[in-house]
Amino acid sequence: MNTCGPSSAYQELVPGCPAPAGPPLGVIEEVQGPVVDVRCSRLPPLHRAIYVCLNGERFTFEVHRHLDEHRVRAIALHRTSGLKRQMPVFDGGGGLQIPVTPDCLGRLLDIFGWPLDGGPPLVPEAMRPIVAAPVPLSEVAGAGDVLLTGIKVIDLLCPFVRGGKTGLFGGAGVGKTVLIMEFMNAIVRLHQGVSVFAGVGERIREGHELWHDMQDAGVMPRTLMVFGQMDESPGVRFRIGLSALTYAEYLRDTVAKEVLFLMDNAFRFVQAGSELSGLLGRMPATVGYQPTLLSEVAELQERILSTRRGSITAVEAVYVPADDMTDPAVGAILAHLDTTVILSRKQAARGIYPAVDPLASGSRAMDRSVLGDRHYRVAQRVREHLARYRNLEDIIAMLGLEALSEADRRIVHRARRLERYLTQPFFVVADHTGIAGASVPLERTLSDCEALLRGDCDGLPEDACYMQGSLAGKGGVA
């Protein structure tokens, strides 16, 4: 376990800049935006934290490049206004470290572990570096069984894997953040686990609303939120995911609980890496992305692991530029996932929430040996009905429903009810929608879908299936 005692590293969290312990490492030679070139008497290793003192405050940088035998290029993790040439730069003694303690739950923190919620500073039991190797392969536990969420369309058609990684893909405004909030609510309510939320490049308004929504939903005491806001340095946005993941690893290893790790938004992590790449002078690669795209994504994703002590289940929102799933950043993230949930703008426009595309989404847990015969059979039949309905939509639009055969009309009517049945009111937005949230056990979802597929609900109005929990007691459903 990569920890060290709560020594002078914790001074980074204390307001003010205490007197440095040793002589300066070097001096600032040049400042360009968040990029700081430092002339050093001795070269610090890459990813070393170095700092200057300005007006009684500590300004921390992270070394990213050796320019020559005497100069390094670092990225500021604070604003650089006020910095000037020839200011002395001091060695932080190691990489960026954060304070870890069980008391971190219920808190809102920044990249350094400093509170953003107005509460007292954390009293650490240890310090952990945020840039660290994954746990050894000998200690890794494989992904486990299905992790139920109480969300019908997820549990039925693209189930989460306990200890696996799930991506929510979609453009702007299709409901990624709301779905992530509901997962946080579910993991606390159904599994008594804890959630760690990484806000990567969040707008301040979004972060403020999310924090208060979590408090109103009653899940904040078992949640830790770590924010690197949109107006901060690209160095902060690039490292905030690792900072939050370090807290998730700590909770997994010491508190030994099931941890849900959520990131909103993984694409902004890639964007921050692209900004840094340009600032460091690297030549851009495919579609303007950084040449180190694949290794940077892997550095984050390959640390999301489960051990015998506990598990980390990751759910990551991924913005899809121009709704193009072939974008290189989207492809790099897709390669690491166990479950992909594709949120469709077409579904959202039709009022289908959550706006999951049931045919494009999938999971590696969608296997008969994992799910069992009943779940697998029902899921496949639901997909078949929805796929046939989608194929017939153009014919219906041009010629009308009457042009279809009797069998196809029956499939269309049942598929429309299934599509509406897979909508669901969420707990975390109940105050906004006026509809009480619903959590549906998988067994109930399977029973309802079987009834819909058999035709037991053919006499039930379609609206009676929309935004409901279960269908128990409706249309003859037991």
Tab-separated table of C-alpha atoms in Angstrom:
chain	number	residue	atom	x	y	z
A	1	MET	CA	0.000	0.000	0.000
A	2	ASN	CA	1.475	3.311	-1.100
A	3	THR	CA	1.196	5.412	2.015
A	4	CYS	CA	3.451	7.494	4.165
A	5	GLY	CA	2.850	9.161	7.481
A	6	PRO	CA	1.125	12.533	7.792
A	7	SER	CA	4.418	14.416	7.700
A	8	SER	CA	5.293	17.702	6.081
A	9	ALA	CA	3.396	16.675	2.941
A	10	TYR	CA	0.260	17.753	4.746
A	11	GLN	CA	1.628	21.283	4.811
A	12	GLU	CA	0.322	21.583	1.249
A	13	LEU	CA	-3.168	21.578	2.720
A	14	VAL	CA	-2.537	24.144	5.424
A	15	PRO	CA	-3.369	27.741	4.531
A	16	GLY	CA	-0.236	29.814	4.197
A	17	CYS	CA	3.248	28.782	3.152
A	18	PRO	CA	5.459	27.620	6.051
A	19	ALA	CA	9.174	28.278	5.819
A	20	PRO	CA	10.762	25.782	3.372
A	21	ALA	CA	12.933	23.157	5.033
A	22	GLY	CA	15.865	23.414	2.627
A	23	PRO	CA	17.501	25.553	-0.039
A	24	PRO	CA	15.637	26.340	-3.264
A	25	LEU	CA	15.583	23.759	-6.028
A	26	GLY	CA	15.886	26.510	-8.625
A	27	VAL	CA	14.203	29.657	-9.940
A	28	ILE	CA	11.344	30.432	-12.294
A	29	GLU	CA	12.694	31.160	-15.762
A	30	GLU	CA	9.491	31.690	-17.713
A	31	VAL	CA	5.722	31.663	-17.188
A	32	GLN	CA	3.264	31.132	-20.044
A	33	GLY	CA	-0.272	30.653	-18.798
A	34	PRO	CA	-0.295	27.486	-16.663
A	35	VAL	CA	3.169	26.452	-17.965
A	36	VAL	CA	6.150	27.290	-15.777
A	37	ASP	CA	9.756	26.698	-16.875
A	38	VAL	CA	12.171	26.306	-13.963
A	39	ARG	CA	15.971	26.462	-14.036
A	40	CYS	CA	17.169	23.940	-11.452
A	41	SER	CA	20.381	23.307	-9.571
A	42	ARG	CA	19.412	19.601	-9.718
A	43	LEU	CA	16.775	17.998	-11.915
A	44	PRO	CA	13.695	16.728	-10.066
A	45	PRO	CA	12.108	13.519	-11.407
A	46	LEU	CA	8.987	13.649	-13.547
A	47	HIS	CA	5.698	14.067	-11.653
A	48	ARG	CA	7.523	15.639	-8.686
A	49	ALA	CA	5.548	18.346	-6.874
A	50	ILE	CA	7.466	21.623	-6.617
A	51	TYR	CA	6.220	24.927	-5.247
A	52	VAL	CA	6.787	28.642	-4.709
A	53	CYS	CA	5.611	30.890	-1.882
A	54	LEU	CA	3.723	34.008	-2.895
A	55	ASN	CA	1.996	36.384	-0.476
A	56	GLY	CA	2.073	33.729	2.220
A	57	GLU	CA	0.461	31.046	0.027
A	58	ARG	CA	1.911	27.922	-1.534
A	59	PHE	CA	1.575	27.552	-5.328
A	60	THR	CA	2.173	23.958	-6.409
A	61	PHE	CA	3.410	22.757	-9.807
A	62	GLU	CA	3.874	19.258	-11.218
A	63	VAL	CA	6.963	18.476	-13.313
A	64	HIS	CA	5.981	17.062	-16.716
A	65	ARG	CA	9.043	17.506	-18.934
A	66	HIS	CA	12.827	17.790	-18.781
A	67	LEU	CA	13.824	20.459	-21.307
A	68	ASP	CA	17.596	19.963	-20.876
A	69	GLU	CA	20.044	19.095	-18.114
A	70	HIS	CA	19.211	22.277	-16.181
A	71	ARG	CA	15.580	23.125	-16.969
A	72	VAL	CA	12.197	21.485	-16.391
A	73	ARG	CA	8.727	22.368	-17.597
A	74	ALA	CA	5.965	22.127	-15.005
A	75	ILE	CA	2.202	22.650	-15.026
A	76	ALA	CA	0.721	24.902	-12.364
A	77	LEU	CA	-2.060	23.483	-10.191
A	78	HIS	CA	-3.074	27.005	-9.134
A	79	ARG	CA	-3.564	30.280	-10.944
A	80	THR	CA	-0.245	31.766	-12.070
A	81	SER	CA	-1.124	35.448	-11.689
A	82	GLY	CA	1.530	37.110	-9.545
A	83	LEU	CA	4.346	34.721	-10.460
A	84	LYS	CA	7.459	36.236	-11.966
A	85	ARG	CA	10.926	35.306	-13.118
A	86	GLN	CA	13.670	34.546	-10.597
A	87	MET	CA	11.202	33.535	-7.876
A	88	PRO	CA	12.752	30.682	-5.827
A	89	VAL	CA	11.208	27.233	-6.385
A	90	PHE	CA	11.336	24.540	-3.695
A	91	ASP	CA	11.171	20.761	-3.859
A	92	GLY	CA	7.934	19.260	-2.477
A	93	GLY	CA	9.778	16.058	-1.561
A	94	GLY	CA	7.683	13.725	-3.736
A	95	GLY	CA	4.668	13.524	-5.987
A	96	LEU	CA	1.375	15.183	-5.209
A	97	GLN	CA	-0.161	13.551	-2.118
A	98	ILE	CA	-3.574	13.783	-0.492
A	99	PRO	CA	-4.731	13.143	3.095
A	100	VAL	CA	-6.821	10.008	3.589
A	101	THR	CA	-9.119	9.233	6.515
A	102	PRO	CA	-12.505	7.524	6.997
A	103	ASP	CA	-13.845	10.994	7.869
A	104	CYS	CA	-13.571	11.953	4.188
A	105	LEU	CA	-17.081	10.561	3.633
A	106	GLY	CA	-19.714	13.248	3.472
A	107	ARG	CA	-17.184	15.852	2.322
A	108	LEU	CA	-16.631	17.980	-0.775
A	109	LEU	CA	-12.897	18.286	-1.563
A	110	ASP	CA	-10.517	19.703	-4.159
A	111	ILE	CA	-7.534	18.013	-5.796
A	112	PHE	CA	-5.353	18.558	-2.695
A	113	GLY	CA	-7.951	17.155	-0.285
A	114	TRP	CA	-8.762	20.662	0.937
A	115	PRO	CA	-12.490	21.157	1.794
A	116	LEU	CA	-14.721	23.068	-0.602
A	117	ASP	CA	-17.793	22.688	1.629
A	118	GLY	CA	-16.753	25.215	4.274
A	119	GLY	CA	-16.066	22.449	6.807
A	120	PRO	CA	-12.894	21.857	8.815
A	121	PRO	CA	-9.795	20.385	7.139
A	122	LEU	CA	-9.404	16.616	7.161
A	123	VAL	CA	-7.237	15.180	9.928
A	124	PRO	CA	-5.320	12.530	7.964
A	125	GLU	CA	-4.342	9.111	9.200
A	126	ALA	CA	-1.935	8.862	6.231
A	127	MET	CA	-0.933	10.543	2.986
A	128	ARG	CA	-1.256	8.799	-0.394
A	129	PRO	CA	0.357	9.761	-3.698
A	130	ILE	CA	-2.156	10.237	-6.491
A	131	VAL	CA	0.235	8.966	-9.184
A	132	ALA	CA	0.836	5.340	-8.255
A	133	ALA	CA	1.020	1.891	-9.801
A	134	PRO	CA	-2.042	-0.378	-9.789
A	135	VAL	CA	-2.209	-3.119	-7.169
A	136	PRO	CA	-0.128	-6.220	-8.089
A	137	LEU	CA	-1.872	-8.756	-10.295
A	138	SER	CA	-1.557	-11.363	-7.539
A	139	GLU	CA	-3.921	-9.273	-5.376
A	140	VAL	CA	-6.482	-8.477	-8.071
A	141	ALA	CA	-9.907	-10.115	-7.845
A	142	GLY	CA	-11.805	-10.713	-11.050
A	143	ALA	CA	-15.047	-8.959	-11.818
A	144	GLY	CA	-17.903	-10.511	-9.866
A	145	ASP	CA	-21.587	-11.045	-10.364
A	146	VAL	CA	-24.221	-8.626	-11.620
A	147	LEU	CA	-24.643	-5.445	-9.568
A	148	LEU	CA	-28.341	-4.625	-9.462
A	149	THR	CA	-29.355	-0.963	-9.546
A	150	GLY	CA	-33.159	-1.068	-9.443
A	151	ILE	CA	-33.216	0.666	-12.851
A	152	LYS	CA	-35.249	-1.571	-15.154
A	153	VAL	CA	-33.616	-0.965	-18.518
A	154	ILE	CA	-30.105	-1.244	-17.037
A	155	ASP	CA	-30.685	-4.400	-15.010
A	156	LEU	CA	-32.531	-6.111	-17.875
A	157	LEU	CA	-30.543	-5.230	-21.004
A	158	CYS	CA	-27.097	-3.948	-19.995
A	159	PRO	CA	-26.437	-5.132	-16.426
A	160	PHE	CA	-23.548	-3.725	-14.445
A	161	VAL	CA	-20.722	-6.010	-13.384
A	162	ARG	CA	-19.670	-5.808	-9.729
A	163	GLY	CA	-16.081	-4.605	-9.794
A	164	GLY	CA	-16.329	-3.724	-13.494
A	165	LYS	CA	-16.328	-0.502	-15.485
A	166	THR	CA	-19.386	1.038	-17.129
A	167	GLY	CA	-19.538	3.952	-19.541
A	168	LEU	CA	-22.549	6.223	-20.120
A	169	PHE	CA	-22.109	7.621	-23.614
A	170	GLY	CA	-24.108	10.498	-25.007
A	171	GLY	CA	-24.077	14.033	-26.285
A	172	ALA	CA	-25.037	17.108	-24.318
A	173	GLY	CA	-28.397	17.110	-22.542
A	174	VAL	CA	-29.423	13.451	-22.803
A	175	GLY	CA	-29.320	12.694	-19.056
A	176	LYS	CA	-25.832	11.371	-18.196
A	177	THR	CA	-25.499	13.326	-14.947
A	178	VAL	CA	-29.015	12.469	-13.740
A	179	LEU	CA	-28.344	8.776	-14.367
A	180	ILE	CA	-25.071	8.971	-12.428
A	181	MET	CA	-26.857	10.644	-9.511
A	182	GLU	CA	-29.425	7.829	-9.472
A	183	PHE	CA	-26.629	5.225	-9.385
A	184	MET	CA	-25.138	6.957	-6.355
A	185	ASN	CA	-28.526	6.838	-4.685
A	186	ALA	CA	-28.965	3.149	-5.579
A	187	ILE	CA	-25.571	1.958	-4.358
A	188	VAL	CA	-26.161	3.543	-0.948
A	189	ARG	CA	-29.790	2.423	-0.663
A	190	LEU	CA	-29.502	-1.121	-2.060
A	191	HIS	CA	-25.954	-2.172	-1.249
A	192	GLN	CA	-24.941	-0.083	1.772
A	193	GLY	CA	-21.757	0.849	-0.031
A	194	VAL	CA	-20.040	4.189	-0.449
A	195	SER	CA	-19.705	6.437	-3.492
A	196	VAL	CA	-16.762	8.539	-4.646
A	197	PHE	CA	-17.669	11.156	-7.251
A	198	ALA	CA	-15.012	12.773	-9.446
A	199	GLY	CA	-16.201	16.030	-11.003
A	200	VAL	CA	-13.765	16.505	-13.893
A	201	GLY	CA	-14.112	19.958	-15.388
A	202	GLU	CA	-17.542	20.471	-13.818
A	203	ARG	CA	-19.216	23.822	-14.174
A	204	ILE	CA	-19.506	25.490	-10.782
A	205	ARG	CA	-23.281	25.640	-11.193
A	206	GLU	CA	-23.450	21.894	-11.915
A	207	GLY	CA	-21.238	21.038	-8.968
A	208	HIS	CA	-23.268	23.214	-6.599
A	209	GLU	CA	-26.566	21.700	-7.757
A	210	LEU	CA	-25.224	18.150	-7.568
A	211	TRP	CA	-23.901	18.668	-4.035
A	212	HIS	CA	-27.261	19.992	-2.811
A	213	ASP	CA	-29.182	17.278	-4.679
A	214	MET	CA	-27.084	14.629	-2.935
A	215	GLN	CA	-27.824	16.247	0.426
A	216	ASP	CA	-31.547	16.425	-0.330
A	217	ALA	CA	-31.547	12.753	-1.404
A	218	GLY	CA	-29.945	11.798	1.927
A	219	VAL	CA	-26.960	9.989	0.385
A	220	MET	CA	-24.244	12.559	1.091
A	221	PRO	CA	-23.132	10.968	4.425
A	222	ARG	CA	-21.919	7.936	2.454
A	223	THR	CA	-20.546	9.904	-0.469
A	224	LEU	CA	-17.271	11.714	-1.120
A	225	MET	CA	-17.176	14.341	-3.868
A	226	VAL	CA	-13.894	15.568	-5.375
A	227	PHE	CA	-14.099	18.484	-7.800
A	228	GLY	CA	-11.709	19.975	-10.328
A	229	GLN	CA	-13.778	22.807	-11.742
A	230	MET	CA	-13.928	24.027	-15.303
A	231	ASP	CA	-12.197	27.334	-14.510
A	232	GLU	CA	-9.160	25.638	-12.961
A	233	SER	CA	-5.809	24.798	-14.527
A	234	PRO	CA	-5.713	21.919	-17.057
A	235	GLY	CA	-3.261	20.299	-14.640
A	236	VAL	CA	-6.031	20.119	-12.028
A	237	ARG	CA	-8.588	18.769	-14.496
A	238	PHE	CA	-6.051	16.188	-15.695
A	239	ARG	CA	-5.235	14.920	-12.187
A	240	ILE	CA	-8.579	15.254	-10.391
A	241	GLY	CA	-9.677	11.795	-11.580
A	242	LEU	CA	-6.549	10.218	-10.062
A	243	SER	CA	-7.091	12.155	-6.832
A	244	ALA	CA	-10.668	10.832	-6.510
A	245	LEU	CA	-9.544	7.333	-7.495
A	246	THR	CA	-6.925	7.417	-4.749
A	247	TYR	CA	-9.715	8.038	-2.219
A	248	ALA	CA	-11.697	5.137	-3.751
A	249	GLU	CA	-8.653	2.860	-3.401
A	250	TYR	CA	-8.236	3.912	0.220
A	251	LEU	CA	-11.886	3.172	1.036
A	252	ARG	CA	-11.598	-0.182	-0.737
A	253	ASP	CA	-8.397	-1.174	1.063
A	254	THR	CA	-9.058	0.083	4.595
A	255	VAL	CA	-12.782	0.542	5.061
A	256	ALA	CA	-13.292	-2.690	3.053
A	257	LYS	CA	-16.585	-1.685	1.539
A	258	GLU	CA	-18.117	-1.835	-1.872
A	259	VAL	CA	-17.133	1.412	-3.560
A	260	LEU	CA	-18.935	3.000	-6.484
A	261	PHE	CA	-16.549	5.288	-8.360
A	262	LEU	CA	-18.283	7.828	-10.575
A	263	MET	CA	-16.687	10.227	-13.015
A	264	ASP	CA	-18.424	13.073	-14.780
A	265	ASN	CA	-17.014	13.620	-17.327
A	266	ALA	CA	-14.288	11.288	-18.625
A	267	PHE	CA	-14.107	13.191	-21.915
A	268	ARG	CA	-13.040	16.341	-20.048
A	269	PHE	CA	-10.123	14.327	-18.633
A	270	VAL	CA	-9.059	13.606	-22.232
A	271	GLN	CA	-9.553	17.270	-23.144
A	272	ALA	CA	-7.328	18.362	-20.247
A	273	GLY	CA	-4.658	15.910	-21.415
A	274	SER	CA	-4.911	17.390	-24.907
A	275	GLU	CA	-4.445	20.899	-23.495
A	276	LEU	CA	-1.405	19.792	-21.521
A	277	SER	CA	0.070	18.050	-24.554
A	278	GLY	CA	-0.110	21.249	-26.571
A	279	LEU	CA	1.297	23.335	-23.707
A	280	LEU	CA	4.214	20.912	-23.353
A	281	GLY	CA	5.023	21.228	-27.058
A	282	ARG	CA	4.013	17.773	-28.287
A	283	MET	CA	2.894	17.296	-31.882
A	284	PRO	CA	-0.850	16.476	-32.026
A	285	ALA	CA	-1.943	13.108	-33.400
A	286	THR	CA	-5.271	11.751	-34.717
A	287	VAL	CA	-8.014	14.406	-35.003
A	288	GLY	CA	-5.825	16.760	-32.964
A	289	TYR	CA	-5.703	14.570	-29.847
A	290	GLN	CA	-2.492	14.078	-27.907
A	291	PRO	CA	-0.131	11.280	-29.066
A	292	THR	CA	-0.250	9.892	-25.518
A	293	LEU	CA	-4.060	9.487	-25.524
A	294	LEU	CA	-4.152	5.703	-25.129
A	295	SER	CA	-1.551	5.543	-22.357
A	296	GLU	CA	-3.157	8.405	-20.393
A	297	VAL	CA	-6.584	6.776	-20.505
A	298	ALA	CA	-5.024	3.443	-19.499
A	299	GLU	CA	-3.167	5.056	-16.580
A	300	LEU	CA	-6.518	6.000	-15.073
A	301	GLN	CA	-8.647	3.031	-16.120
A	302	GLU	CA	-6.218	0.284	-15.135
A	303	ARG	CA	-6.231	1.440	-11.507
A	304	ILE	CA	-9.958	0.766	-11.216
A	305	LEU	CA	-9.569	-2.715	-9.772
A	306	SER	CA	-11.107	-4.968	-7.155
A	307	THR	CA	-9.149	-6.906	-4.538
A	308	ARG	CA	-10.022	-9.499	-1.930
A	309	ARG	CA	-10.591	-6.660	0.552
A	310	GLY	CA	-13.181	-4.810	-1.478
A	311	SER	CA	-14.367	-3.823	-4.917
A	312	ILE	CA	-14.474	-0.659	-6.999
A	313	THR	CA	-17.292	-0.486	-9.530
A	314	ALA	CA	-16.827	2.428	-11.915
A	315	VAL	CA	-19.518	4.356	-13.771
A	316	GLU	CA	-18.171	7.039	-16.084
A	317	ALA	CA	-20.125	9.590	-18.067
A	318	VAL	CA	-18.507	10.133	-21.460
A	319	TYR	CA	-19.450	13.086	-23.638
A	320	VAL	CA	-19.597	12.043	-27.299
A	321	PRO	CA	-18.491	14.932	-29.571
A	322	ALA	CA	-21.104	15.559	-32.282
A	323	ASP	CA	-22.734	12.230	-31.262
A	324	ASP	CA	-19.874	10.474	-33.117
A	325	MET	CA	-19.068	7.146	-31.459
A	326	THR	CA	-16.029	6.733	-33.744
A	327	ASP	CA	-14.215	9.665	-32.099
A	328	PRO	CA	-10.701	8.523	-30.992
A	329	ALA	CA	-11.265	9.630	-27.375
A	330	VAL	CA	-14.509	7.649	-27.191
A	331	GLY	CA	-12.782	4.614	-28.707
A	332	ALA	CA	-9.904	4.801	-26.227
A	333	ILE	CA	-12.325	4.757	-23.279
A	334	LEU	CA	-14.558	2.058	-24.811
A	335	ALA	CA	-11.635	-0.381	-24.925
A	336	HIS	CA	-11.530	-0.572	-21.099
A	337	LEU	CA	-15.232	-1.023	-20.329
A	338	ASP	CA	-17.324	-4.025	-19.349
A	339	THR	CA	-20.698	-2.354	-19.954
A	340	THR	CA	-21.652	0.367	-22.420
A	341	VAL	CA	-24.848	2.361	-21.944
A	342	ILE	CA	-25.598	4.478	-25.004
A	343	LEU	CA	-27.920	7.406	-24.336
A	344	SER	CA	-29.825	8.399	-27.453
A	345	ARG	CA	-30.926	11.902	-28.382
A	346	LYS	CA	-33.801	10.344	-30.353
A	347	GLN	CA	-35.054	8.546	-27.244
A	348	ALA	CA	-34.820	11.742	-25.186
A	349	ALA	CA	-36.753	13.678	-27.844
A	350	ARG	CA	-39.568	11.116	-27.571
A	351	GLY	CA	-39.730	11.524	-23.806
A	352	ILE	CA	-38.178	8.103	-23.083
A	353	TYR	CA	-36.188	8.551	-19.839
A	354	PRO	CA	-33.687	7.216	-19.053
A	355	ALA	CA	-32.879	7.744	-22.734
A	356	VAL	CA	-31.026	4.431	-23.086
A	357	ASP	CA	-30.796	2.977	-26.583
A	358	PRO	CA	-31.685	-0.661	-25.787
A	359	LEU	CA	-30.216	-2.022	-29.024
A	360	ALA	CA	-26.905	-0.147	-29.047
A	361	SER	CA	-26.173	-0.721	-25.331
A	362	GLY	CA	-24.650	-3.943	-24.068
A	363	SER	CA	-22.683	-5.719	-21.383
A	364	ARG	CA	-20.215	-8.572	-21.248
A	365	ALA	CA	-22.402	-9.947	-18.439
A	366	MET	CA	-25.125	-10.540	-21.046
A	367	ASP	CA	-24.401	-14.249	-21.097
A	368	ARG	CA	-26.614	-17.188	-20.242
A	369	SER	CA	-24.036	-18.621	-17.823
A	370	VAL	CA	-23.896	-15.314	-15.904
A	371	LEU	CA	-27.536	-14.199	-15.968
A	372	GLY	CA	-29.297	-17.549	-15.917
A	373	ASP	CA	-31.708	-18.924	-18.515
A	374	ARG	CA	-34.740	-16.852	-17.539
A	375	HIS	CA	-33.066	-13.426	-17.517
A	376	TYR	CA	-31.151	-14.139	-20.722
A	377	ARG	CA	-34.276	-15.417	-22.523
A	378	VAL	CA	-36.441	-12.444	-21.497
A	379	ALA	CA	-33.727	-9.913	-22.413
A	380	GLN	CA	-33.262	-11.470	-25.851
A	381	ARG	CA	-36.998	-11.498	-26.556
A	382	VAL	CA	-37.346	-7.857	-25.482
A	383	ARG	CA	-34.473	-6.916	-27.810
A	384	GLU	CA	-36.080	-8.877	-30.669
A	385	HIS	CA	-39.403	-7.056	-30.239
A	386	LEU	CA	-37.732	-3.631	-30.044
A	387	ALA	CA	-35.489	-4.382	-33.044
A	388	ARG	CA	-38.467	-5.514	-35.150
A	389	TYR	CA	-40.383	-2.370	-34.161
A	390	ARG	CA	-37.447	-0.195	-35.194
A	391	ASN	CA	-37.260	-1.957	-38.576
A	392	LEU	CA	-40.959	-1.352	-39.167
A	393	GLU	CA	-41.009	2.322	-38.127
A	394	ASP	CA	-40.403	3.625	-41.669
A	395	ILE	CA	-43.179	1.463	-43.111
A	396	ILE	CA	-45.558	2.636	-40.367
A	397	ALA	CA	-44.633	6.284	-41.042
A	398	MET	CA	-45.294	5.951	-44.792
A	399	LEU	CA	-48.163	3.459	-45.038
A	400	GLY	CA	-49.652	3.317	-41.566
A	401	LEU	CA	-50.013	0.508	-39.066
A	402	GLU	CA	-52.755	-1.096	-41.145
A	403	ALA	CA	-50.225	-2.067	-43.850
A	404	LEU	CA	-48.561	-4.539	-41.487
A	405	SER	CA	-49.478	-8.168	-41.031
A	406	GLU	CA	-51.403	-9.234	-37.953
A	407	ALA	CA	-48.272	-10.737	-36.388
A	408	ASP	CA	-46.239	-7.575	-36.993
A	409	ARG	CA	-49.001	-5.364	-35.594
A	410	ARG	CA	-49.022	-7.473	-32.451
A	411	ILE	CA	-45.231	-7.157	-32.134
A	412	VAL	CA	-45.422	-3.374	-32.639
A	413	HIS	CA	-48.111	-2.919	-29.979
A	414	ARG	CA	-46.155	-5.004	-27.457
A	415	ALA	CA	-42.843	-3.322	-28.331
A	416	ARG	CA	-44.388	0.124	-27.754
A	417	ARG	CA	-45.592	-0.984	-24.318
A	418	LEU	CA	-42.163	-2.497	-23.546
A	419	GLU	CA	-40.463	0.731	-24.607
A	420	ARG	CA	-42.677	2.766	-22.287
A	421	TYR	CA	-42.390	0.224	-19.493
A	422	LEU	CA	-38.585	0.640	-19.547
A	423	THR	CA	-38.977	4.319	-18.613
A	424	GLN	CA	-38.691	5.041	-14.911
A	425	PRO	CA	-39.059	7.955	-12.465
A	426	PHE	CA	-35.875	8.656	-10.480
A	427	PHE	CA	-35.534	9.469	-6.805
A	428	VAL	CA	-32.956	12.212	-7.337
A	429	VAL	CA	-35.212	14.318	-9.583
A	430	ALA	CA	-38.538	13.640	-7.847
A	431	ASP	CA	-38.701	17.244	-6.610
A	432	HIS	CA	-38.357	18.539	-10.169
A	433	THR	CA	-40.697	16.099	-11.919
A	434	GLY	CA	-43.329	15.750	-9.223
A	435	ILE	CA	-43.251	11.957	-9.721
A	436	ALA	CA	-42.082	9.777	-6.836
A	437	GLY	CA	-38.965	7.759	-7.618
A	438	ALA	CA	-39.250	4.003	-8.129
A	439	SER	CA	-36.771	1.152	-7.699
A	440	VAL	CA	-37.806	-2.139	-9.283
A	441	PRO	CA	-36.240	-5.488	-8.278
A	442	LEU	CA	-34.958	-7.564	-11.179
A	443	GLU	CA	-37.421	-10.381	-10.427
A	444	ARG	CA	-40.326	-7.949	-10.766
A	445	THR	CA	-38.909	-6.541	-14.024
A	446	LEU	CA	-38.632	-10.037	-15.507
A	447	SER	CA	-42.200	-10.908	-14.473
A	448	ASP	CA	-43.582	-7.706	-15.982
A	449	CYS	CA	-41.683	-8.187	-19.253
A	450	GLU	CA	-42.872	-11.788	-19.517
A	451	ALA	CA	-46.462	-10.572	-19.065
A	452	LEU	CA	-45.981	-7.915	-21.754
A	453	LEU	CA	-44.422	-10.426	-24.160
A	454	ARG	CA	-47.183	-12.996	-23.587
A	455	GLY	CA	-49.851	-10.428	-24.360
A	456	ASP	CA	-51.329	-10.273	-20.860
A	457	CYS	CA	-51.213	-6.460	-21.086
A	458	ASP	CA	-52.476	-6.058	-24.666
A	459	GLY	CA	-55.590	-4.341	-23.315
A	460	LEU	CA	-53.599	-1.955	-21.128
A	461	PRO	CA	-53.258	1.634	-22.477
A	462	GLU	CA	-49.704	2.528	-23.431
A	463	ASP	CA	-49.766	5.521	-21.103
A	464	ALA	CA	-50.357	3.179	-18.159
A	465	CYS	CA	-46.891	1.702	-18.777
A	466	TYR	CA	-45.109	5.079	-18.961
A	467	MET	CA	-43.028	6.353	-16.038
A	468	GLN	CA	-44.192	3.609	-13.689
A	469	GLY	CA	-42.398	1.270	-11.346
A	470	SER	CA	-43.788	-2.228	-11.711
A	471	LEU	CA	-47.018	-3.269	-13.420
A	472	ALA	CA	-48.263	-5.300	-10.479
A	473	GLY	CA	-52.063	-5.127	-10.344
A	474	LYS	CA	-52.379	-3.586	-13.823
A	475	GLY	CA	-53.797	-5.273	-16.884
A	476	GLY	CA	-54.045	-8.645	-15.222
A	477	VAL	CA	-50.393	-8.716	-14.104
A	478	ALA	CA	-49.996	-10.623	-10.863
